[in-house]
Coordinates of C-alpha atoms in Angstrom, one line a residue:
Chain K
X1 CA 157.0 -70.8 4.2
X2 CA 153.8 -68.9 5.0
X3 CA 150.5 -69.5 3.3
X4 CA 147.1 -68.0 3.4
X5 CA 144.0 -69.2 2.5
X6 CA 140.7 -67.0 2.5
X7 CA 137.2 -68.9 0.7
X8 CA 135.2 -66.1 0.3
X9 CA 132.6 -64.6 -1.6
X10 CA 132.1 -61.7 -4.1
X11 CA 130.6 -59.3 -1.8
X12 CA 132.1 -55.6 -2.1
X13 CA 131.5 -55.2 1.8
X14 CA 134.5 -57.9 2.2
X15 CA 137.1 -56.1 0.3
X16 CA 138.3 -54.3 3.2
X17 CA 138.4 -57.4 5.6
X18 CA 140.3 -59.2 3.1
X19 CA 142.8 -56.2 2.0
X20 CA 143.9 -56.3 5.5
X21 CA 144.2 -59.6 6.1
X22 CA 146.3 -59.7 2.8
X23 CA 148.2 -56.6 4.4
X24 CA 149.1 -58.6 7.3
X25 CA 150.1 -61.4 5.7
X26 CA 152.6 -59.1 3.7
X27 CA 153.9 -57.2 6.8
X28 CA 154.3 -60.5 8.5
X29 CA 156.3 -61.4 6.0
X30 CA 158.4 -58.9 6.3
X31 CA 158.1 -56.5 3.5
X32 CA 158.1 -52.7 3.7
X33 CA 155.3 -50.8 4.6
X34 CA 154.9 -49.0 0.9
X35 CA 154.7 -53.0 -0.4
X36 CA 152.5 -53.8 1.8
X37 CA 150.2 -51.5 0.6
X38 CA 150.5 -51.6 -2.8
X39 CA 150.1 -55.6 -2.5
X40 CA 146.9 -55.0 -0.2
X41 CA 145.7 -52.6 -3.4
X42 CA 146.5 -55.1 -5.9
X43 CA 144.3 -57.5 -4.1
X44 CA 141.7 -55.1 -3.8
X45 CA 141.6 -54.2 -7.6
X46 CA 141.6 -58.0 -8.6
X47 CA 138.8 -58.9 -6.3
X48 CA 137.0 -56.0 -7.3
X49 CA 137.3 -56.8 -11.1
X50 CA 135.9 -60.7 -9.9
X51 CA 133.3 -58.8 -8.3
X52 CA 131.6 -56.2 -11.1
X53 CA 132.9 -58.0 -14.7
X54 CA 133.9 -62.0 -13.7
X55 CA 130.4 -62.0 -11.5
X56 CA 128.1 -59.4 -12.6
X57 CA 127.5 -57.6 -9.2
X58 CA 126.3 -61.2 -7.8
X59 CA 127.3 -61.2 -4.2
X60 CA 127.2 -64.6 -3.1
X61 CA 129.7 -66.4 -5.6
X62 CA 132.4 -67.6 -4.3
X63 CA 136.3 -66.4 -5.0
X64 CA 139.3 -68.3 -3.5
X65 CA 142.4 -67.0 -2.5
X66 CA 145.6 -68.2 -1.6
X67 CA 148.9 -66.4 -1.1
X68 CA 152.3 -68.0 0.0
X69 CA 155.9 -66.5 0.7
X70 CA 158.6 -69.1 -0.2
X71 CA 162.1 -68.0 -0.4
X72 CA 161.7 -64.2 -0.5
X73 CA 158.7 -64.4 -3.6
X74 CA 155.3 -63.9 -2.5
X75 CA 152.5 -65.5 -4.9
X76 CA 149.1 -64.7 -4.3
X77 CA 146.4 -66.5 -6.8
X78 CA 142.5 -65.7 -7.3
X79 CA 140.3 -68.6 -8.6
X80 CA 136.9 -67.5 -9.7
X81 CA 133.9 -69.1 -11.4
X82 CA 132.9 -66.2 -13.2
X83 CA 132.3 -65.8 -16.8
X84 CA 135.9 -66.5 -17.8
X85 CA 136.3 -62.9 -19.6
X86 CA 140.4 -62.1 -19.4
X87 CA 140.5 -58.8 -18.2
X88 CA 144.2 -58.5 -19.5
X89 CA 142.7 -59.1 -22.6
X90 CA 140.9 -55.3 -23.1
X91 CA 142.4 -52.4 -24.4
X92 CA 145.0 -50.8 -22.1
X93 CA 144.0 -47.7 -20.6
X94 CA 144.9 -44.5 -22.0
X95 CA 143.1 -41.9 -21.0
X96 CA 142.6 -40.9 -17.2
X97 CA 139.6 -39.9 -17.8
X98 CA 137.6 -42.2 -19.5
X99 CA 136.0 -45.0 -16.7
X100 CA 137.4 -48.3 -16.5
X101 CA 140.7 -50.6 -16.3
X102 CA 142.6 -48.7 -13.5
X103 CA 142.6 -51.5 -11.6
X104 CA 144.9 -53.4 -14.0
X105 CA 146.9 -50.3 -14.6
X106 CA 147.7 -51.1 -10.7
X107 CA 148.3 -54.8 -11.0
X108 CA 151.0 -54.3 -13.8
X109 CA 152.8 -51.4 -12.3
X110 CA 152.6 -52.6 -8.5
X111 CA 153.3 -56.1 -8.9
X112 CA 155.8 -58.2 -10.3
X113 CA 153.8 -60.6 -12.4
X114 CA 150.4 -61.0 -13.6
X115 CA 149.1 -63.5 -15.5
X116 CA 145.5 -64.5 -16.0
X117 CA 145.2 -68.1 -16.6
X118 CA 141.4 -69.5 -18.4
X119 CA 139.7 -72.2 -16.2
X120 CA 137.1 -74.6 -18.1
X121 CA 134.6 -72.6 -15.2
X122 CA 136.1 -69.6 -14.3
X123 CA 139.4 -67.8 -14.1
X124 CA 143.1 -67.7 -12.0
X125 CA 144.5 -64.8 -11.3
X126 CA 148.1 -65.7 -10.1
X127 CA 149.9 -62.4 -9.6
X128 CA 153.7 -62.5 -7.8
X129 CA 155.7 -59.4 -5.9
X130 CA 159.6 -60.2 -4.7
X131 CA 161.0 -59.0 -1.5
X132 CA 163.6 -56.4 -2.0
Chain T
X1 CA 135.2 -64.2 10.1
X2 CA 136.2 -68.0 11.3
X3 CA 139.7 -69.4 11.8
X4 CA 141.1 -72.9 11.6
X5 CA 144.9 -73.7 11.7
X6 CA 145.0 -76.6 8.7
X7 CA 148.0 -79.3 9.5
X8 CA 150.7 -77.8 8.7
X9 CA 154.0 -80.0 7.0
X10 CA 157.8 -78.9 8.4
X11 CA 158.6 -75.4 8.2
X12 CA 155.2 -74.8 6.6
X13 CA 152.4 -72.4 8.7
X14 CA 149.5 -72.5 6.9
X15 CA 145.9 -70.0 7.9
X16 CA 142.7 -70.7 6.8
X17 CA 139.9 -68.2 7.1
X18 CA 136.4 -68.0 5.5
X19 CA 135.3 -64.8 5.0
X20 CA 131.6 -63.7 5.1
X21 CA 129.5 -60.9 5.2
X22 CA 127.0 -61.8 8.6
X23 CA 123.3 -61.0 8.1
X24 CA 123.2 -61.9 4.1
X25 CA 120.2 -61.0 3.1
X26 CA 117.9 -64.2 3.6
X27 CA 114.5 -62.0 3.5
X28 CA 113.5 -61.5 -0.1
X29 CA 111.5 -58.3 -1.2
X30 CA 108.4 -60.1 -3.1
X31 CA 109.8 -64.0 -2.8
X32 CA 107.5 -66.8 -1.7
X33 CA 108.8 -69.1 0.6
X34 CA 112.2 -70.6 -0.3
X35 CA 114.0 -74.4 0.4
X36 CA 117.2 -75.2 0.3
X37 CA 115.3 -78.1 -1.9
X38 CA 115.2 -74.8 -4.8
X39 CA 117.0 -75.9 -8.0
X40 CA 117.7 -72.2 -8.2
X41 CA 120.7 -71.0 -6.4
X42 CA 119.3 -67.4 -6.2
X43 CA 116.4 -69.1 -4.6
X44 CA 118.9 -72.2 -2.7
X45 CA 121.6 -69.7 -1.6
X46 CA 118.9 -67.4 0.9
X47 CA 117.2 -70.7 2.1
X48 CA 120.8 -72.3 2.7
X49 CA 121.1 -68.9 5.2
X50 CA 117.7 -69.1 6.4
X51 CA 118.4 -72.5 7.9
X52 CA 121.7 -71.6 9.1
X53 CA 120.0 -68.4 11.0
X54 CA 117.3 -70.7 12.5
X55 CA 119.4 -73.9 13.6
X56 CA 117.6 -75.9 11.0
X57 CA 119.1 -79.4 11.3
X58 CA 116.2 -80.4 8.2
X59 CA 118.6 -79.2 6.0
X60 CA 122.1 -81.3 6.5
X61 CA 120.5 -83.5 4.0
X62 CA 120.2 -81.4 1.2
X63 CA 123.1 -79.4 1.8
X64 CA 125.4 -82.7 1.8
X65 CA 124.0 -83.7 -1.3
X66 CA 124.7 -80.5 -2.9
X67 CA 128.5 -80.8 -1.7
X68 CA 128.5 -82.1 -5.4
X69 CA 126.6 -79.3 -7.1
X70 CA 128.2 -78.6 -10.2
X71 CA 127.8 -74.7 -9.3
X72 CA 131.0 -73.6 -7.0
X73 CA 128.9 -71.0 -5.2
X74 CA 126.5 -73.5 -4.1
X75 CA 129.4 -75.8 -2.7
X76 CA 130.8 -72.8 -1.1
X77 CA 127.3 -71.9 0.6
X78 CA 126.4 -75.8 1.3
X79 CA 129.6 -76.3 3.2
X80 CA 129.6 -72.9 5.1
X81 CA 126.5 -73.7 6.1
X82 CA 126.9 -77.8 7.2
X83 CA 130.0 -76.4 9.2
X84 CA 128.1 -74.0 11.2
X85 CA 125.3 -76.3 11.9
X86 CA 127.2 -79.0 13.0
X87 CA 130.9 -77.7 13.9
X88 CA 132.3 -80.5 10.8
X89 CA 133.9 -80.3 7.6
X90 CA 135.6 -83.8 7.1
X91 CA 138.5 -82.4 4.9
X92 CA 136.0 -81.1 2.1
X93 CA 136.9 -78.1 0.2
X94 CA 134.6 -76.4 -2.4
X95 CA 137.2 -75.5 -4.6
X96 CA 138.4 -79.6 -5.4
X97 CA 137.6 -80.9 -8.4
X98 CA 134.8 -83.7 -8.2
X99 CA 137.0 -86.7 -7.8
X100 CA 138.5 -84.8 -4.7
X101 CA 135.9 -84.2 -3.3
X102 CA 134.4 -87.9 -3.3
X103 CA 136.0 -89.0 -0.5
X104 CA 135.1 -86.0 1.7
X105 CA 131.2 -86.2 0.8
X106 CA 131.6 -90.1 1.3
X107 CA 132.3 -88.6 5.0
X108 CA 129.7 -86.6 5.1
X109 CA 127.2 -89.2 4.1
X110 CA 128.5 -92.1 6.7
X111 CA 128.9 -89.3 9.4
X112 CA 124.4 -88.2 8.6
X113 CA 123.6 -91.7 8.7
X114 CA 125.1 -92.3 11.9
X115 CA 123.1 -89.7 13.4
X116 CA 119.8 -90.3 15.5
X117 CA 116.7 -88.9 13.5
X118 CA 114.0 -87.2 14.1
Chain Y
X1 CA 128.3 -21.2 5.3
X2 CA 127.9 -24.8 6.2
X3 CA 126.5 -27.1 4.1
X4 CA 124.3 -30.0 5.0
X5 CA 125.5 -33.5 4.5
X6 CA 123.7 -36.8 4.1
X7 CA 126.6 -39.6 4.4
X8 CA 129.0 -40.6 7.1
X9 CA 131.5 -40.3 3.9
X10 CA 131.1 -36.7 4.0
X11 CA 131.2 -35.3 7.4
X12 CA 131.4 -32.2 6.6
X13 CA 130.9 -29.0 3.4
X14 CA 130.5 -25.7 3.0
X15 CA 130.7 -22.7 0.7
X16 CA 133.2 -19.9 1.0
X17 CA 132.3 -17.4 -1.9
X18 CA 132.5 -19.0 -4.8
X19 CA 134.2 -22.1 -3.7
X20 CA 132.8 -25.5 -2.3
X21 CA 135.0 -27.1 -0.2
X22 CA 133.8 -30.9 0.6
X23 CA 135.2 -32.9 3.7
X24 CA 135.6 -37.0 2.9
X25 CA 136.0 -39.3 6.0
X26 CA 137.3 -43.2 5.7
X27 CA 138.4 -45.8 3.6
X28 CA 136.8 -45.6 0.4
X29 CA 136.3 -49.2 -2.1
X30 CA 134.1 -50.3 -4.2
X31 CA 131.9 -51.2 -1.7
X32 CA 131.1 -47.4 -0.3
X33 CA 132.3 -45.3 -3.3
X34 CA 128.3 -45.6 -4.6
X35 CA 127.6 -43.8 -1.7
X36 CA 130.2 -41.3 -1.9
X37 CA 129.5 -40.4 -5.5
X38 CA 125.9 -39.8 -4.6
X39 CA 127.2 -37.4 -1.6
X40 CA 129.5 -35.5 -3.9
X41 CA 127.7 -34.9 -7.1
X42 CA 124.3 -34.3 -4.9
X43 CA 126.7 -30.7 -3.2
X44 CA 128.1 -30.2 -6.6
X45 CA 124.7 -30.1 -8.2
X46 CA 122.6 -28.2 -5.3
X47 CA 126.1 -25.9 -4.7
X48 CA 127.3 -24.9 -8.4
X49 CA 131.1 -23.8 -7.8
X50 CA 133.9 -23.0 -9.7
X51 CA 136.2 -24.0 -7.6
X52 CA 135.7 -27.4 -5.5
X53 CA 138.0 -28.5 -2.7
X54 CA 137.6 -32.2 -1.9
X55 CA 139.6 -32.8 1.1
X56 CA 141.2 -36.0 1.8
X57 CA 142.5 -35.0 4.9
X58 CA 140.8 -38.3 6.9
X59 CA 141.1 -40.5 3.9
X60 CA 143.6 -42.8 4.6
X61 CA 142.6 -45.1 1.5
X62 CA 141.0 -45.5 -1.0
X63 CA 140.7 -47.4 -4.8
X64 CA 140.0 -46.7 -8.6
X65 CA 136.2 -47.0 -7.7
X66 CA 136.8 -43.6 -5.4
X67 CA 139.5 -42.8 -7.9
X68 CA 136.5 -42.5 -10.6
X69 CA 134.0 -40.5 -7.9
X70 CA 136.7 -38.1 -8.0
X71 CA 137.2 -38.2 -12.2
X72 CA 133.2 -38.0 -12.4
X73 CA 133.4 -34.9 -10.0
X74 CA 135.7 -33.3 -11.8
X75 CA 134.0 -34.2 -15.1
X76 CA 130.9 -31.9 -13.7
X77 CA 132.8 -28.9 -12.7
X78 CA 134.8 -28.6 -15.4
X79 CA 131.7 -28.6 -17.8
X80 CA 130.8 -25.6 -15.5
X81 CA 133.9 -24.1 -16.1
X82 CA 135.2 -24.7 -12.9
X83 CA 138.8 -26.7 -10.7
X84 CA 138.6 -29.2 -9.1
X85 CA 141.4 -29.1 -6.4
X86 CA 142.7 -32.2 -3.8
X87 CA 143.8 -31.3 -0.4
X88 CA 145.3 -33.7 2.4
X89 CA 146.5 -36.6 0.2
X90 CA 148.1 -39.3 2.4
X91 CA 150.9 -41.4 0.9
X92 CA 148.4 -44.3 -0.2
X93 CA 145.9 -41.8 -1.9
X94 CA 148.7 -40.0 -3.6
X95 CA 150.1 -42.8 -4.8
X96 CA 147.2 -44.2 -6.6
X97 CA 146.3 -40.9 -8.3
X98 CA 150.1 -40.7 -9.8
X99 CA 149.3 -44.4 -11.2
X100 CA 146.5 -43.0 -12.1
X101 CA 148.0 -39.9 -14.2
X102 CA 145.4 -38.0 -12.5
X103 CA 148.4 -36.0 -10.4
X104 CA 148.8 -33.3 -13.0
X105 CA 144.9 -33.3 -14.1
X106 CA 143.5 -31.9 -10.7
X107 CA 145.3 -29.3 -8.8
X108 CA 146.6 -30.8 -5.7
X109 CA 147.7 -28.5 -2.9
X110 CA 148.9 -28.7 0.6
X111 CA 145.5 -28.4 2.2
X112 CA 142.5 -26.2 2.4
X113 CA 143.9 -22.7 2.6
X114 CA 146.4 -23.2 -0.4
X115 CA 143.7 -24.4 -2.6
X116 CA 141.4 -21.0 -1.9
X117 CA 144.7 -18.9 -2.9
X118 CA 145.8 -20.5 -6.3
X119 CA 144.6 -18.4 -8.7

């Protein structure tokens, strides 16, 4: 079993440094290059929602995440203490080109399972992607 | 970007990083002076930096006793910062709920008092 | 005629008759697309075109933030009456825009010299 833990906090100039680390985590764990990416996307689009809706542009709040690959399933969570708004919970996204929810568009095609879970102070974002 | 290798059970490899951005902005536009002391953690969080930047061992007090703040970003900041001022973490996690994170601040507390002062 | 550019994002521009053809350098996330959507609608402003050719060439990511630079470009050429048209797409960047649906809504070619001959 491998597991990742990154505390981190909700600054936009750490979504790369974090996509990649998420990348590598994937690779090393043996999935193909086209998952790899898509997972390190996902990531990016979750953290990014934490970052403008869950935390208002705030750049020093704090976002936890933790990813493990047990038995062929990788699980990656995001625990925020945001303003507890489910993004899952809006409209889906019709039109390309009205602004707004392509990010979730990404989590539902590219990954397996996604499921926003309400904290008493925040949110978990628990999404899952199996090895083919 | 910091890297410590938690114990790890059977079979089980486990990373930890914190991820930061350096250089966070601890000089205000317009701000009077700030102290990690500030109720206001847009006032707390910059000090908490400030004293980081400057090797200010002043603050260890403060930032232990706000281990237990009930806002997560100023547990995050307190412990970022009491880990790069003195290289120790005693098992405390931000994210633990408040009874988990007793016994690490309990840690925290023996460990200051042990410590010659100023 | 070369244009001059203002961001690391955009190396490189210039006009070819009535075209605008925009070069975009790096990863692109939420945390530089601000900068590129400044870059991009500043040359389509000060370099009205009916056809624009962003080229992607040296962008070997990117996320729905650039994703919406590029909607918010093509917004303001189109109410101009003009294309917008996507050159160099790597695999990642393709990929997005076909999650997207935004394959089929700007005219994606091969690369620069393609885009000039569509008609």
């Amino acid at each position: 079993m491998n597991v990742l833990r990154l505390e981190t906090t909700s600054d936009p100039a750490l979504l790369a440094p974090i996509r990649r680390a998420i990348e590598a985590f994937c690779e090393s764990s043996g999935f193909s290059e086209c998952a790899v990416c898509e997972t390190g996307l996902c990531v990016n689009e979750a953290l990014a929602n934490i970052m403008r809706h869950a935390y208002a542009g705030a750049k020093n709040r704090p976002v936890l995440l933790e990813a493990n690959f047990v038995e062929g399933l990788l699980q990656i969570t995001l625990r925020d203490w945001g303003n507890g708004k489910d993004p899952s919970a809006a409209p889906p996204k019709i039109d390309p080109l009205t602004p707004g929810g392509l990010g979730l568009v990404c989590l539902r095609s590219m990954m397996d399972e996604m499921t926003y879970t309400p904290q008493p102070d925040g949110m978990v974002l628990t999404m899952k992607r199996r090895k083919k | 970007m910091r890297h410590s290798r938690d114990s790890a059970a059977i079979g089980m490899r486990t990373a930890s990083f914190i991820i930061t951005a350096v250089g966070m902005a601890a000089m205000g536009c317009g701000h009077g002076p700030r102290h990690v002391t500030d109720p206001d953690p847009s006032d707390k969080i910059p000090a908490i930096h400030e004293a980081v930047q400057l090797n200010d061992r002043t603050a260890i007090p403060q930032l232990i006793i706000d281990l237990d703040s009930d806002d997560a970003a100023v547990r995050l900041h307190s412990i970022k910062a009491l880990r790069a001022l003195t290289g120790q973490s005693f098992g405390y996690n931000f994210y633990d709920d408040q009874e988990r994170r007793k016994a690490a601040i309990e840690k925290w507390r023996k460990w200051y008092s042990r410590q010659p002062k100023p | 005629m070369d244009v001059k550019t203002a961001s690391d994002l955009v190396p490189w521009a210039r006009t070819e008759g009535q075209a605008l053809i925009v070069g975009v350098k790096g990863e692109i996330d939420l945390h530089n697309s601000p900068e590129l959507r400044t870059e991009v609608l500043d040359l389509i402003v000060k370099h009205p075109s009916l056809r624009v050719v962003m080229d992607l060439t040296l962008v070997p990511y990117m996320d729905s933030s650039a994703c919406a630079v590029l909607v918010e470009a093509l917004r303001r050429v189109r109410a101009g009456g003009g294309r917008v048209f996507l050159v160099g797409l790597q695999p990642r960047v393709k990929s997005l825009l076909e999650i997207a649906r935004l394959g089929s809504i700007f005219v994606i070619a091969a690369d620069e010299a393609a885009a000039l001959a569509v008609k």
